[in-house]
Each structure stands twice: as structure tokens, then as C-alpha cells.
Amino acid sequence: MKKLLLALLICYGITTNAQKNNAALAIGVAAATTLTFIAANAAKKETAKTISQFRSKEFIINKIIGDAGNKEVKFETESLASDDSGGLISIAFNCDEINERGLLLAFFGENRDENGYFGNAYAFRYLPLEEAKNVLERLEKVRENNSKYLSESSNVNNVFVQHKDLKFVFYRENGNQIRVFWNGFEVIWEQVAFDRTKRRLNKWFNK
């Protein structure tokens, strides 16, 4: 009887811990992919500037640095590039005090709210530096390796690759384009903005 009771208690403890861990994981994922909706009549360029220069800092201190307590935490950011529509904004980030640096991708465009209605929103996806460099290198190689195939039929031939929860579709339409899918967003990463992001990221961390 005692053995049975002990086994039941152990099973209960394991189940309870698993439920707590799953709940914590769900909360963490939700926090990392929170959408912020903006007014429908907001000007895109001004909003994109606000996202890159101000809202990115809010995300960094809340989601990357965390509680500063009584410390003074120094960190640097710099906007690297955005496309004409402001759909994908790239921001470099460095904080020596927590030994963290990388690339912040700000997605800005239409998304679905909790009621299922579409509206303009933004959200951030953070890539630590080495991961960011590897992703950018891989995307550049995909574009180079498939240049002939993509140019054979504009907006018909496509190449799909994925990095974790980020999905990329390469195609040609008035030049090379990368359509990026993440967290309900579907934005275009123009070649000029992509190349500038890759070049400036490397330059910024090698200065």
C-alpha cells in the first residue's frame, strides 16, 4: 500500500512539474511573439522610424536584458536597413554587460488580432550574432545558387527555405525578392535592404 501511495505521489509530482514547465514555455513563447497593433491611419515611414529607434529599445530592455535591478546597463543599437514599405526593419544590438549581441528583425505590416480581424501591427524577432550571420550567409548562397532557376520565369519559379520559425521564399519580380513569413506576418525583404543589412551588420561588429 505504501509503495502504491509513493508511486502515485511521484507520478503526481512529475505531472505537476511538466504542467508548470509547459505553462512557463507557453508564456515565454507568447511574450517573445507579442503583436502590437497601431492605428489604421498611421503613416508607414514615421511608424517604421519609431519602431526602429524607440520600440526596439523597449523590446531589448524587456526581453533581452531583463531586470536591471540597481545596475546601470549600457547597450548600443543602430538601425541597419528597411525596405521602402517598412515591412522588415533590421537593427543591430550590443550589450557587453550581459555578453549579448545580435540582429533584431522588426516585422511591420498586416496581421490578425485576437478577434480574427486584420490590422497593422509590429513585432520583433531576435537572432544572436553568430546565428544571424549564419542565416544571412545561407540566404545569400540560396539566392546565388538558384539565380538561373529564378530568372527563368519571374514570379513563377520559387525557392523555399526555413530557419526555425522563419520561412523564406525567393522569387523574382522587378528584381530579386525574399518573402518572409513569421508569426502571422508576410513581408517582402528587398534585395537592397537585405544586402545592406548583411554588409552593415558585419561592419558594425568589426569597427
mmCIF file of N, CA and C in Angstrom, residues 33-93:
data_model
loop_
_atom_site.group_PDB
_atom_site.id
_atom_site.type_symbol
_atom_site.label_atom_id
_atom_site.label_comp_id
_atom_site.label_asym_id
_atom_site.label_seq_id
_atom_site.Cartn_x
_atom_site.Cartn_y
_atom_site.Cartn_z
ATOM 1 N N THR A 33 6.606 36.675 -28.957
ATOM 2 C CA THR A 33 5.962 36.922 -30.249
ATOM 3 C C THR A 33 4.742 37.840 -30.107
ATOM 4 N N THR A 34 4.727 38.665 -29.062
ATOM 5 C CA THR A 34 3.609 39.570 -28.835
ATOM 6 C C THR A 34 3.470 40.566 -29.979
ATOM 7 N N LEU A 35 2.245 40.740 -30.445
ATOM 8 C CA LEU A 35 1.966 41.707 -31.501
ATOM 9 C C LEU A 35 1.504 43.015 -30.889
ATOM 10 N N THR A 36 1.968 44.127 -31.434
ATOM 11 C CA THR A 36 1.488 45.443 -31.041
ATOM 12 C C THR A 36 0.777 46.063 -32.229
ATOM 13 N N PHE A 37 -0.507 46.356 -32.068
ATOM 14 C CA PHE A 37 -1.291 46.925 -33.163
ATOM 15 C C PHE A 37 -1.252 48.452 -33.090
ATOM 16 N N ILE A 38 -1.306 49.071 -34.275
ATOM 17 C CA ILE A 38 -1.223 50.526 -34.365
ATOM 18 C C ILE A 38 -2.453 51.068 -35.100
ATOM 19 N N ALA A 39 -2.635 52.368 -35.055
ATOM 20 C CA ALA A 39 -3.784 52.986 -35.705
ATOM 21 C C ALA A 39 -3.759 52.747 -37.204
ATOM 22 N N ALA A 40 -4.933 52.541 -37.782
ATOM 23 C CA ALA A 40 -5.042 52.219 -39.208
ATOM 24 C C ALA A 40 -4.532 53.348 -40.093
ATOM 25 N N ASN A 41 -4.642 54.582 -39.608
ATOM 26 C CA ASN A 41 -4.241 55.717 -40.435
ATOM 27 C C ASN A 41 -2.809 56.198 -40.159
ATOM 28 N N ALA A 42 -2.042 55.417 -39.410
ATOM 29 C CA ALA A 42 -0.672 55.809 -39.085
ATOM 30 C C ALA A 42 0.199 55.786 -40.338
ATOM 31 N N ALA A 43 1.037 56.807 -40.500
ATOM 32 C CA ALA A 43 1.929 56.886 -41.660
ATOM 33 C C ALA A 43 3.031 55.835 -41.529
ATOM 34 N N LYS A 44 3.257 55.076 -42.605
ATOM 35 C CA LYS A 44 4.172 53.937 -42.533
ATOM 36 C C LYS A 44 5.619 54.337 -42.243
ATOM 37 N N LYS A 45 6.109 55.358 -42.950
ATOM 38 C CA LYS A 45 7.517 55.721 -42.779
ATOM 39 C C LYS A 45 7.802 56.233 -41.371
ATOM 40 N N GLU A 46 6.909 57.065 -40.848
ATOM 41 C CA GLU A 46 7.093 57.586 -39.498
ATOM 42 C C GLU A 46 6.988 56.476 -38.459
ATOM 43 N N THR A 47 6.045 55.542 -38.690
ATOM 44 C CA THR A 47 5.887 54.424 -37.768
ATOM 45 C C THR A 47 7.101 53.513 -37.807
ATOM 46 N N ALA A 48 7.622 53.260 -38.998
ATOM 47 C CA ALA A 48 8.813 52.428 -39.138
ATOM 48 C C ALA A 48 9.998 53.051 -38.401
ATOM 49 N N LYS A 49 10.116 54.364 -38.481
ATOM 50 C CA LYS A 49 11.188 55.068 -37.776
ATOM 51 C C LYS A 49 11.024 54.937 -36.268
ATOM 52 N N THR A 50 9.794 55.062 -35.789
ATOM 53 C CA THR A 50 9.516 54.918 -34.359
ATOM 54 C C THR A 50 9.844 53.507 -33.885
ATOM 55 N N ILE A 51 9.466 52.512 -34.694
ATOM 56 C CA ILE A 51 9.743 51.112 -34.340
ATOM 57 C C ILE A 51 11.240 50.874 -34.229
ATOM 58 N N SER A 52 12.001 51.357 -35.220
ATOM 59 C CA SER A 52 13.445 51.084 -35.245
ATOM 60 C C SER A 52 14.207 51.851 -34.179
ATOM 61 N N GLN A 53 13.774 53.074 -33.871
ATOM 62 C CA GLN A 53 14.547 53.913 -32.963
ATOM 63 C C GLN A 53 14.076 53.876 -31.512
ATOM 64 N N PHE A 54 12.793 53.579 -31.289
ATOM 65 C CA PHE A 54 12.262 53.644 -29.931
ATOM 66 C C PHE A 54 11.704 52.315 -29.431
ATOM 67 N N ARG A 55 10.791 51.707 -30.198
ATOM 68 C CA ARG A 55 10.167 50.468 -29.745
ATOM 69 C C ARG A 55 11.153 49.319 -29.664
ATOM 70 N N SER A 56 12.184 49.361 -30.505
ATOM 71 C CA SER A 56 13.211 48.310 -30.452
ATOM 72 C C SER A 56 13.927 48.327 -29.105
ATOM 73 N N LYS A 57 14.162 49.519 -28.570
ATOM 74 C CA LYS A 57 14.823 49.638 -27.261
ATOM 75 C C LYS A 57 13.944 49.075 -26.148
ATOM 76 N N GLU A 58 12.639 49.301 -26.268
ATOM 77 C CA GLU A 58 11.691 48.757 -25.294
ATOM 78 C C GLU A 58 11.743 47.226 -25.295
ATOM 79 N N PHE A 59 11.782 46.637 -26.493
ATOM 80 C CA PHE A 59 11.872 45.183 -26.599
ATOM 81 C C PHE A 59 13.188 44.683 -25.994
ATOM 82 N N ILE A 60 14.284 45.359 -26.306
ATOM 83 C CA ILE A 60 15.611 44.939 -25.832
ATOM 84 C C ILE A 60 15.679 44.925 -24.311
ATOM 85 N N ILE A 61 15.224 46.006 -23.667
ATOM 86 C CA ILE A 61 15.351 46.044 -22.202
ATOM 87 C C ILE A 61 14.392 45.065 -21.521
ATOM 88 N N ASN A 62 13.245 44.804 -22.145
ATOM 89 C CA ASN A 62 12.265 43.910 -21.524
ATOM 90 C C ASN A 62 12.524 42.441 -21.813
ATOM 91 N N LYS A 63 12.940 42.128 -23.046
ATOM 92 C CA LYS A 63 13.018 40.730 -23.472
ATOM 93 C C LYS A 63 14.438 40.170 -23.566
ATOM 94 N N ILE A 64 15.438 41.049 -23.724
ATOM 95 C CA ILE A 64 16.802 40.545 -23.867
ATOM 96 C C ILE A 64 17.629 40.828 -22.611
ATOM 97 N N ILE A 65 17.648 42.093 -22.166
ATOM 98 C CA ILE A 65 18.438 42.443 -20.982
ATOM 99 C C ILE A 65 17.738 41.998 -19.706
ATOM 100 N N GLY A 66 16.462 42.298 -19.600
ATOM 101 C CA GLY A 66 15.718 41.903 -18.413
ATOM 102 C C GLY A 66 15.872 42.904 -17.280
ATOM 103 N N ASP A 67 15.557 42.458 -16.068
ATOM 104 C CA ASP A 67 15.561 43.327 -14.890
ATOM 105 C C ASP A 67 16.972 43.837 -14.600
ATOM 106 N N ALA A 68 17.126 45.162 -14.548
ATOM 107 C CA ALA A 68 18.446 45.757 -14.274
ATOM 108 C C ALA A 68 18.728 45.882 -12.782
ATOM 109 N N GLY A 69 17.680 45.804 -11.973
ATOM 110 C CA GLY A 69 17.888 45.943 -10.533
ATOM 111 C C GLY A 69 18.489 47.302 -10.204
ATOM 112 N N ASN A 70 19.601 47.301 -9.455
ATOM 113 C CA ASN A 70 20.292 48.549 -9.102
ATOM 114 C C ASN A 70 21.445 48.862 -10.046
ATOM 115 N N LYS A 71 21.594 48.074 -11.100
ATOM 116 C CA LYS A 71 22.726 48.254 -12.019
ATOM 117 C C LYS A 71 22.416 49.303 -13.086
ATOM 118 N N GLU A 72 23.467 49.834 -13.672
ATOM 119 C CA GLU A 72 23.367 50.699 -14.843
ATOM 120 C C GLU A 72 23.869 49.888 -16.030
ATOM 121 N N VAL A 73 22.973 49.508 -16.914
ATOM 122 C CA VAL A 73 23.311 48.620 -18.030
ATOM 123 C C VAL A 73 23.452 49.435 -19.311
ATOM 124 N N LYS A 74 24.643 49.407 -19.885
ATOM 125 C CA LYS A 74 24.903 50.120 -21.132
ATOM 126 C C LYS A 74 24.676 49.187 -22.321
ATOM 127 N N PHE A 75 24.028 49.696 -23.359
ATOM 128 C CA PHE A 75 23.864 48.906 -24.579
ATOM 129 C C PHE A 75 23.781 49.843 -25.771
ATOM 130 N N GLU A 76 24.078 49.285 -26.960
ATOM 131 C CA GLU A 76 24.082 50.067 -28.196
ATOM 132 C C GLU A 76 23.126 49.446 -29.215
ATOM 133 N N THR A 77 22.471 50.323 -29.985
ATOM 134 C CA THR A 77 21.643 49.864 -31.094
ATOM 135 C C THR A 77 21.903 50.761 -32.296
ATOM 136 N N GLU A 78 21.677 50.206 -33.473
ATOM 137 C CA GLU A 78 21.756 51.011 -34.693
ATOM 138 C C GLU A 78 20.859 50.410 -35.764
ATOM 139 N N SER A 79 20.025 51.248 -36.348
ATOM 140 C CA SER A 79 19.178 50.790 -37.453
ATOM 141 C C SER A 79 20.061 50.520 -38.660
ATOM 142 N N LEU A 80 19.904 49.338 -39.258
ATOM 143 C CA LEU A 80 20.744 48.949 -40.390
ATOM 144 C C LEU A 80 20.071 49.215 -41.724
ATOM 145 N N ALA A 81 18.812 48.768 -41.865
ATOM 146 C CA ALA A 81 18.126 48.918 -43.153
ATOM 147 C C ALA A 81 16.649 48.634 -42.997
ATOM 148 N N SER A 82 15.873 49.179 -43.939
ATOM 149 C CA SER A 82 14.458 48.828 -44.065
ATOM 150 C C SER A 82 14.091 48.970 -45.529
ATOM 151 N N ASP A 83 13.051 48.243 -45.960
ATOM 152 C CA ASP A 83 12.633 48.380 -47.357
ATOM 153 C C ASP A 83 11.710 49.588 -47.495
ATOM 154 N N ASP A 84 11.310 49.888 -48.707
ATOM 155 C CA ASP A 84 10.512 51.084 -48.969
ATOM 156 C C ASP A 84 9.176 51.080 -48.233
ATOM 157 N N SER A 85 8.619 49.904 -48.033
ATOM 158 C CA SER A 85 7.324 49.808 -47.363
ATOM 159 C C SER A 85 7.466 49.727 -45.847
ATOM 160 N N GLY A 86 8.704 49.587 -45.362
ATOM 161 C CA GLY A 86 8.924 49.461 -43.922
ATOM 162 C C GLY A 86 8.537 48.108 -43.380
ATOM 163 N N GLY A 87 8.313 47.118 -44.240
ATOM 164 C CA GLY A 87 7.827 45.807 -43.810
ATOM 165 C C GLY A 87 8.794 45.010 -42.968
ATOM 166 N N LEU A 88 10.101 45.153 -43.213
ATOM 167 C CA LEU A 88 11.104 44.433 -42.436
ATOM 168 C C LEU A 88 12.251 45.392 -42.132
ATOM 169 N N ILE A 89 12.459 45.652 -40.858
ATOM 170 C CA ILE A 89 13.473 46.599 -40.404
ATOM 171 C C ILE A 89 14.533 45.827 -39.633
ATOM 172 N N SER A 90 15.800 46.081 -39.932
ATOM 173 C CA SER A 90 16.889 45.373 -39.255
ATOM 174 C C SER A 90 17.645 46.320 -38.331
ATOM 175 N N ILE A 91 17.951 45.839 -37.125
ATOM 176 C CA ILE A 91 18.579 46.664 -36.093
ATOM 177 C C ILE A 91 19.689 45.856 -35.423
ATOM 178 N N ALA A 92 20.888 46.432 -35.350
ATOM 179 C CA ALA A 92 22.000 45.783 -34.652
ATOM 180 C C ALA A 92 21.914 46.110 -33.165
ATOM 181 N N PHE A 93 22.306 45.147 -32.332
ATOM 182 C CA PHE A 93 22.232 45.319 -30.875
ATOM 183 C C PHE A 93 23.488 44.756 -30.225
#
